[in-house]
mmCIF file with all atom_site columns, C-alpha atoms in Angstrom:
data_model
loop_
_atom_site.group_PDB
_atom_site.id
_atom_site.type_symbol
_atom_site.label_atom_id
_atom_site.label_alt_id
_atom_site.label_comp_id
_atom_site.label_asym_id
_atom_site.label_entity_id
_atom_site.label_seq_id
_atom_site.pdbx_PDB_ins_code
_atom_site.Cartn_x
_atom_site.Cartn_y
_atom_site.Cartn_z
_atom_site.occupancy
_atom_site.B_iso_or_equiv
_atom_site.pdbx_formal_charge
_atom_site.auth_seq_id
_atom_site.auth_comp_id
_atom_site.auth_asym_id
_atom_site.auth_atom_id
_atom_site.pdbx_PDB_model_num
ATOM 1   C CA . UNK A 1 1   ? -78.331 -3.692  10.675  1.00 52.00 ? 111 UNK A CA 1
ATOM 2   C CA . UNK A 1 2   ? -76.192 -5.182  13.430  1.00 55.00 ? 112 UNK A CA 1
ATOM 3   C CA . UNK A 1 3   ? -73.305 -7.043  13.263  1.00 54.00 ? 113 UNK A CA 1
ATOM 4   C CA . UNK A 1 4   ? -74.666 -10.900 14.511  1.00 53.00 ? 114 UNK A CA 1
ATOM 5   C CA . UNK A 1 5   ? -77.324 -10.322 11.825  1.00 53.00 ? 115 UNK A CA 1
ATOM 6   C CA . UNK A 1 6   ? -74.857 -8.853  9.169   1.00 50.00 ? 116 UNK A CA 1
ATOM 7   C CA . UNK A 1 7   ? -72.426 -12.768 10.036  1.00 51.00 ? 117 UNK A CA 1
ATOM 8   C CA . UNK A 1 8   ? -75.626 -14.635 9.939   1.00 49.00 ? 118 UNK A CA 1
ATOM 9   C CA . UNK A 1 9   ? -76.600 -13.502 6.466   1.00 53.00 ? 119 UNK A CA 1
ATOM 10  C CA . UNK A 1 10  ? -73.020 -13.446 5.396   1.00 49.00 ? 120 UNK A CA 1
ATOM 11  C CA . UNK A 1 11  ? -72.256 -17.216 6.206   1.00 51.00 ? 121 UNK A CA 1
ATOM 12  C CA . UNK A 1 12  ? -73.151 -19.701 2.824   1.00 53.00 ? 122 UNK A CA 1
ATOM 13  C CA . UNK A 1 13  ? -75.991 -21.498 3.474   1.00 60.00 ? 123 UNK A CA 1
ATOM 14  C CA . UNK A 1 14  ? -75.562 -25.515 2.622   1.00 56.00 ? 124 UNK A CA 1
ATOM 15  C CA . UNK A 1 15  ? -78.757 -27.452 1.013   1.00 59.00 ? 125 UNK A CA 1
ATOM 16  C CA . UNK A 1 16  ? -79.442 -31.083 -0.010  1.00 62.00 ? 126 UNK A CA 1
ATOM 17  C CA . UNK A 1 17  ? -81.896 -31.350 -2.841  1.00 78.00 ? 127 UNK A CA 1
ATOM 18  C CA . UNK A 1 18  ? -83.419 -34.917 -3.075  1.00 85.00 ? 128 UNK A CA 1
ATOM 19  C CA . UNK A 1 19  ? -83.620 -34.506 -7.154  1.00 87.00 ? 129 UNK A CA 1
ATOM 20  C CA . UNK A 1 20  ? -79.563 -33.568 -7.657  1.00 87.00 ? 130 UNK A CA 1
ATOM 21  C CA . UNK A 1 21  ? -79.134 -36.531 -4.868  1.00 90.00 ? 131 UNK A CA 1
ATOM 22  C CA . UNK A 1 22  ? -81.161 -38.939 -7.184  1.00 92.00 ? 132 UNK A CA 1
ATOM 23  C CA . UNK A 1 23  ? -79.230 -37.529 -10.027 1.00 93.00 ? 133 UNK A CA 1
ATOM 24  C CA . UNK A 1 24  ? -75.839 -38.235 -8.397  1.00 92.00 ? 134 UNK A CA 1
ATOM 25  C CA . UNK A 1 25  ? -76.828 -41.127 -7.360  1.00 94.00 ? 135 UNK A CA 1
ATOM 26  C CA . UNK A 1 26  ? -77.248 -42.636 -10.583 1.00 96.00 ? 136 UNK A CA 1
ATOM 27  C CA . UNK A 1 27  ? -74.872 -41.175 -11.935 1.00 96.00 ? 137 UNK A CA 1
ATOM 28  C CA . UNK A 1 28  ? -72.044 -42.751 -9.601  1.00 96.00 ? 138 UNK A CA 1
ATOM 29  C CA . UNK A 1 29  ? -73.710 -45.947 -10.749 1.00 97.00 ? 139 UNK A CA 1
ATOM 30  C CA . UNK A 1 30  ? -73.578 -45.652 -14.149 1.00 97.00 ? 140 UNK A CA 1
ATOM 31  C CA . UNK A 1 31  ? -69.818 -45.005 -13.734 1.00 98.00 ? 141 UNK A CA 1
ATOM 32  C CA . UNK A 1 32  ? -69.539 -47.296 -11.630 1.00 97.00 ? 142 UNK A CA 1
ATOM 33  C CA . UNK A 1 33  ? -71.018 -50.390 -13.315 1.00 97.00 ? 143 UNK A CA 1
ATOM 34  C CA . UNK A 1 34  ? -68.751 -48.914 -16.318 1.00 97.00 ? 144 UNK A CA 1
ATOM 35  C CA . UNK A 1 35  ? -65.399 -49.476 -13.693 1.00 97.00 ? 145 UNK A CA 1
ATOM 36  C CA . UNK A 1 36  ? -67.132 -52.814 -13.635 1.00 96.00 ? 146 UNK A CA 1
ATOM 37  C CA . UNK A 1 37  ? -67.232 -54.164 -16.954 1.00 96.00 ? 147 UNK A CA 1
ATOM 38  C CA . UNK A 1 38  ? -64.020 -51.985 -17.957 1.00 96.00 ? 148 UNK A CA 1
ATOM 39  C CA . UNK A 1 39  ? -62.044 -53.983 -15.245 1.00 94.00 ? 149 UNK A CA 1
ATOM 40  C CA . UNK A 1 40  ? -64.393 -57.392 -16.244 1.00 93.00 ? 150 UNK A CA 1
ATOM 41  C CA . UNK A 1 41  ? -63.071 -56.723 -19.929 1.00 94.00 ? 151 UNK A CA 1
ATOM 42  C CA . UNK A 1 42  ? -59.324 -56.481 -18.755 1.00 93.00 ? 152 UNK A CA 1
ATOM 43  C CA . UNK A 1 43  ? -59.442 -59.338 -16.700 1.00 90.00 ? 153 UNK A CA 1
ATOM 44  C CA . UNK A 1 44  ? -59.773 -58.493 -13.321 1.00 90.00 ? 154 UNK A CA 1
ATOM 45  C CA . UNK A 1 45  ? -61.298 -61.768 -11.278 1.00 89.00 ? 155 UNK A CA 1
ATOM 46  C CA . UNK A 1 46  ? -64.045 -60.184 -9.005  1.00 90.00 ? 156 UNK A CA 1
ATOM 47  C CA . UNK A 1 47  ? -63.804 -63.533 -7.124  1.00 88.00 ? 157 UNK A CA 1
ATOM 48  C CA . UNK A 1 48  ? -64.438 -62.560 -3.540  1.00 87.00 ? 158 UNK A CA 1
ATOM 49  C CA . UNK A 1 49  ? -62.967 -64.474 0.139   1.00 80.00 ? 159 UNK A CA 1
ATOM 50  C CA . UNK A 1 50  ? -64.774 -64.470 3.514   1.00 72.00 ? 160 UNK A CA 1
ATOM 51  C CA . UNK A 1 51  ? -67.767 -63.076 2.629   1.00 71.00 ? 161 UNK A CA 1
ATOM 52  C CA . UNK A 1 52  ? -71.548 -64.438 2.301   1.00 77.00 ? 162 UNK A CA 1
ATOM 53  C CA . UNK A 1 53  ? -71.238 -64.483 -1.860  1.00 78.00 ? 163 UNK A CA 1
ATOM 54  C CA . UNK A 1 54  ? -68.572 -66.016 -3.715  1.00 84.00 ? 164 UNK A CA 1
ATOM 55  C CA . UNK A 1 55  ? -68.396 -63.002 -6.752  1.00 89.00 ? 165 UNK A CA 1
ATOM 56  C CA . UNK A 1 56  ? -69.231 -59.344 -7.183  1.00 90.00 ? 166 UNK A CA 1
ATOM 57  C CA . UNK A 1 57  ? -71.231 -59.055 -9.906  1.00 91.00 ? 167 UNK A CA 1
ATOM 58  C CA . UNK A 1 58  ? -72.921 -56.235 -11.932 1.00 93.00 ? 168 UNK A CA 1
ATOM 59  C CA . UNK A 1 59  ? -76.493 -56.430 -9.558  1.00 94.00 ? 169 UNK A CA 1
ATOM 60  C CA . UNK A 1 60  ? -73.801 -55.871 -6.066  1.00 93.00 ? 170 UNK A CA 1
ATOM 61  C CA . UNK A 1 61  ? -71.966 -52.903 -7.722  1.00 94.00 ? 171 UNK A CA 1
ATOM 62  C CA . UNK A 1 62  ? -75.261 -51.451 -8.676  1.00 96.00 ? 172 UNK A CA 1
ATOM 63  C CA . UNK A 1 63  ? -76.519 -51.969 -5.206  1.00 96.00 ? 173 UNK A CA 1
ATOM 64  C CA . UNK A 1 64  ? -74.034 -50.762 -3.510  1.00 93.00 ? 174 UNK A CA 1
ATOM 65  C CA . UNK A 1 65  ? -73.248 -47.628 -5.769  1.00 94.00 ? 175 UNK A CA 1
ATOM 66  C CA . UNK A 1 66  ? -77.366 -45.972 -5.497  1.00 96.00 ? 176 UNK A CA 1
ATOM 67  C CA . UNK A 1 67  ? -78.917 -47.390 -1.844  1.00 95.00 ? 177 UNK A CA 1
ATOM 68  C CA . UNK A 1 68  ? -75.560 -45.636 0.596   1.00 93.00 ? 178 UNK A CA 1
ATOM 69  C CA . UNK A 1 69  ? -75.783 -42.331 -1.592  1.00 93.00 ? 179 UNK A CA 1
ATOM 70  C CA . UNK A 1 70  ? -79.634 -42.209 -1.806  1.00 93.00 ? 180 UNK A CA 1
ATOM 71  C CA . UNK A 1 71  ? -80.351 -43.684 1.424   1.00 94.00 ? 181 UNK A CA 1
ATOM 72  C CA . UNK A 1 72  ? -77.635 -41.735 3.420   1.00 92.00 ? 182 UNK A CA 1
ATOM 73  C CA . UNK A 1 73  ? -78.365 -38.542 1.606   1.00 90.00 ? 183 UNK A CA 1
ATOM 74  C CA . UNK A 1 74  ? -81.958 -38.849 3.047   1.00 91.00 ? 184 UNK A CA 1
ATOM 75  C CA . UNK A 1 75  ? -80.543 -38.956 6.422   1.00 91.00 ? 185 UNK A CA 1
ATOM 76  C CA . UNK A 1 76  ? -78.694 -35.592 5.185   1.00 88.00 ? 186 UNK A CA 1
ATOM 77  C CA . UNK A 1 77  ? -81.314 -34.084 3.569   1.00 85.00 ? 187 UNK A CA 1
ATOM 78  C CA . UNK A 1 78  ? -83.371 -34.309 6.369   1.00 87.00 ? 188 UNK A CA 1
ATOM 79  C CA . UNK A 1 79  ? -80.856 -33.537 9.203   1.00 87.00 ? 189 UNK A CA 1
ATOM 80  C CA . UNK A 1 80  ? -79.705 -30.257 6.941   1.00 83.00 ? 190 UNK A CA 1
ATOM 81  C CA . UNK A 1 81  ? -83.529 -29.288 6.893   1.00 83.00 ? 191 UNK A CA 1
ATOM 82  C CA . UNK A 1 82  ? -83.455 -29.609 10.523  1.00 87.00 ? 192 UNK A CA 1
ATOM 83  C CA . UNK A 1 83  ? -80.007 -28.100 11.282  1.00 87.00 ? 193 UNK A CA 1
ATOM 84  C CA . UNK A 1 84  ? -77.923 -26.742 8.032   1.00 83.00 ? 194 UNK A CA 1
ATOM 85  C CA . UNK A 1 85  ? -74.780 -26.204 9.827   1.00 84.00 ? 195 UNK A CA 1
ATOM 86  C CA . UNK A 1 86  ? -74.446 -30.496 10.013  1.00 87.00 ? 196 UNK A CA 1
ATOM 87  C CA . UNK A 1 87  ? -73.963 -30.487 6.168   1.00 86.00 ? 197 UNK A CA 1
ATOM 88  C CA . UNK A 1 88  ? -70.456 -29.476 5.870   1.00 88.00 ? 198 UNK A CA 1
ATOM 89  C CA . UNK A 1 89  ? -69.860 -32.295 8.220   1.00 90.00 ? 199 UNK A CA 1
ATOM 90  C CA . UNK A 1 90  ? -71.622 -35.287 6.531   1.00 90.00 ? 200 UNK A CA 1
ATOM 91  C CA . UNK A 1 91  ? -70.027 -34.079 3.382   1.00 90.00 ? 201 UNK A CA 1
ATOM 92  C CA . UNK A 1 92  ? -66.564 -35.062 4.958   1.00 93.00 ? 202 UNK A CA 1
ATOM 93  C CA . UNK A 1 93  ? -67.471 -38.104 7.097   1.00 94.00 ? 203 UNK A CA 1
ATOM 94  C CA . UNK A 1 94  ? -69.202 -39.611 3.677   1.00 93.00 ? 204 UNK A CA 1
ATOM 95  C CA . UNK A 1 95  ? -66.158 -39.018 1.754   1.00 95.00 ? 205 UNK A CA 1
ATOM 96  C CA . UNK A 1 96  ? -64.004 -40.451 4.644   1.00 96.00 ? 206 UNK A CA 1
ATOM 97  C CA . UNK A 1 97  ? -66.105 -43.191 4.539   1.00 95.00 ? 207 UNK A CA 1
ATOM 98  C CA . UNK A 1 98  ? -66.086 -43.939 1.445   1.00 94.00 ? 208 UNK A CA 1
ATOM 99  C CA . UNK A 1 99  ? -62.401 -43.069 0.593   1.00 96.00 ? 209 UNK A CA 1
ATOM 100 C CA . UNK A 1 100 ? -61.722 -45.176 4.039   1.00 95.00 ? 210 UNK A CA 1
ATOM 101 C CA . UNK A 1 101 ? -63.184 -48.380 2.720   1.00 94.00 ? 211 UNK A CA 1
ATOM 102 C CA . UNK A 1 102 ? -60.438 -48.668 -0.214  1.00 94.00 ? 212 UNK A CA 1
ATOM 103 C CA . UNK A 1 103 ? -58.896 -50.778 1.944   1.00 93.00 ? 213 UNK A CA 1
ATOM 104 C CA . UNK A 1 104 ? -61.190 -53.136 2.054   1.00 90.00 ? 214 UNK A CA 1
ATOM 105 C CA . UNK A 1 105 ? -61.930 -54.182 -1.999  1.00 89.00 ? 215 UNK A CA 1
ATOM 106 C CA . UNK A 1 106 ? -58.082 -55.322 -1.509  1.00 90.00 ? 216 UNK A CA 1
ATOM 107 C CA . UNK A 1 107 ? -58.822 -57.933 1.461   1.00 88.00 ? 217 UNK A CA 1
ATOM 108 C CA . UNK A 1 108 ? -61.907 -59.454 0.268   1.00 87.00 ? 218 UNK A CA 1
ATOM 109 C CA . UNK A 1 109 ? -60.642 -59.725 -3.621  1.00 88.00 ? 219 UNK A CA 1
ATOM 110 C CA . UNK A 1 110 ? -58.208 -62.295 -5.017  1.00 82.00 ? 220 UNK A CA 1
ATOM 111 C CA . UNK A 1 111 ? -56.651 -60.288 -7.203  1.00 88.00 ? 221 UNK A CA 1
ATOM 112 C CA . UNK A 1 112 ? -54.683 -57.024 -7.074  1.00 92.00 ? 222 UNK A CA 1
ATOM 113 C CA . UNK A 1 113 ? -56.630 -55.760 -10.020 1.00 93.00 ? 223 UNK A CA 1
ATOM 114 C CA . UNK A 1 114 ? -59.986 -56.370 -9.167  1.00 92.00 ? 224 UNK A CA 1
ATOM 115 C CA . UNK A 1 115 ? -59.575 -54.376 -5.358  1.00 92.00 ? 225 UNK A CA 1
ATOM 116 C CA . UNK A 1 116 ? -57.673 -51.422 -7.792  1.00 95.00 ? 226 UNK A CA 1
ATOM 117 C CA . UNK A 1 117 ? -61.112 -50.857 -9.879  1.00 95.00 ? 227 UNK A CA 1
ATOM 118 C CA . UNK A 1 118 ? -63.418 -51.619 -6.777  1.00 94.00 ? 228 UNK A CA 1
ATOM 119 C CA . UNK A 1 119 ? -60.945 -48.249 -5.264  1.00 96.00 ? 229 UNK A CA 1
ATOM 120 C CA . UNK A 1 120 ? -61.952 -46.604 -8.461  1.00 97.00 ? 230 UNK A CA 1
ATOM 121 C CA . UNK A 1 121 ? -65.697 -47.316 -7.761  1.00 97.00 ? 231 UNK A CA 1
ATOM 122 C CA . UNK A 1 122 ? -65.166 -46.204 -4.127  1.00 97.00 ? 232 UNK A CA 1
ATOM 123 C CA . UNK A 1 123 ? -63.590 -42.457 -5.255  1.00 97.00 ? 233 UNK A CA 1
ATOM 124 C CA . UNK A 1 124 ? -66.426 -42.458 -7.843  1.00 97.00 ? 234 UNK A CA 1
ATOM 125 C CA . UNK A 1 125 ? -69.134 -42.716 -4.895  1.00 96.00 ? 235 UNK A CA 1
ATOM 126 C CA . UNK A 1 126 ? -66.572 -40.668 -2.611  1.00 96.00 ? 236 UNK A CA 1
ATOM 127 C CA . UNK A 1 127 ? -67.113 -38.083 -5.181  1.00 95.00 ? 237 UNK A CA 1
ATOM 128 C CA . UNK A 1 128 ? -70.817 -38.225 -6.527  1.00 93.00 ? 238 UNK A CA 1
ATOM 129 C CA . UNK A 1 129 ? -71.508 -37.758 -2.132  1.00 92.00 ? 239 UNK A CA 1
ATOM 130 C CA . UNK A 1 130 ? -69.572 -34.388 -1.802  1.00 92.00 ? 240 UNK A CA 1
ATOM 131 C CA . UNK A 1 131 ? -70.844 -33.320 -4.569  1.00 90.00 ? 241 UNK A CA 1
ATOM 132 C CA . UNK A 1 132 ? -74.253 -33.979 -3.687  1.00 87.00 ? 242 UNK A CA 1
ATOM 133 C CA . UNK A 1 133 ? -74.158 -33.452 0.259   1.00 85.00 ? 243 UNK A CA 1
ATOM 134 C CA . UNK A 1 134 ? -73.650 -29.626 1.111   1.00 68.00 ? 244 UNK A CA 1
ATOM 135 C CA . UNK A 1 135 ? -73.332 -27.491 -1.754  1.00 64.00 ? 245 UNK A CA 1
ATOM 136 C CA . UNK A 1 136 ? -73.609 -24.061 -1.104  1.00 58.00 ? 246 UNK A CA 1
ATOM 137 C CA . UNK A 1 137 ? -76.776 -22.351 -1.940  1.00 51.00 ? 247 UNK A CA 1
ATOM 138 C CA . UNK A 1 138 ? -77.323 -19.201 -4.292  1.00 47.00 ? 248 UNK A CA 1
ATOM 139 C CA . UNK A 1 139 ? -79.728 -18.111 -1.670  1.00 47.00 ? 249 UNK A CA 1
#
């Protein structure tokens, strides 16, 4: 066996499966919409400022938790199909994403404690993604 074929089985291979994304997905929002009534019941005021709606509610955290994973993790799924090696790189830039938009549940919120559990609900869906997006294989 030569070497460049010895590296190339040696290297992990990274896969997307659309059934453990659809798991994830609803997964993150399940926790999510629990974030959501857990900060609801301790009083956080969802009350948004400068957007097109006036409050997030249960139906925009829901939303917004399953369509980026699920939709997104299509793109991945089918990019990784065409090119595996892109995987390890989505996996990041989703969780950069994702982590990177903290910032904005405290400018569009009224209150302090309604943009601390929307930055819960954004590590929830920063994990569920790199998780989901390019896990190494068995194979």
């Amino acid at each position: 066996m030569s070497a460049v074929i010895a590296r190339a089985e040696a290297r992990p291979k990274y896969r997307v499966s659309m059934v453990e994304l659809l798991i994830l997905a609803v997964g993150a929002t399940t926790v999510n919409s629990a974030l959501y009534f857990t900060g609801m019941s301790a009083g956080a005021s969802f009350d948004v400022t400068g957007a097109p709606f006036d409050e997030i509610t249960y139906t925009l955290v829901s939303v917004a938790s399953f369509v980026p994973i699920l939709l997104m993790g299509t793109v991945a799924l089918y990019l990784g199909w065409l090119k595996p090696s892109i995987l390890p790189a989505a996996r990041w830039i989703g969780v950069i994403l994702a982590l990177g938009s903290i910032a904005s549940s405290y400018v569009v919120t009224d209150s302090f404690a309604a943009g601390t559990w929307l930055g819960l609900m954004h590590v929830v869906s920063a994990v569920a993604w790199y998780v989901a997006v390019g896990r190494k294989s068995a194979q």
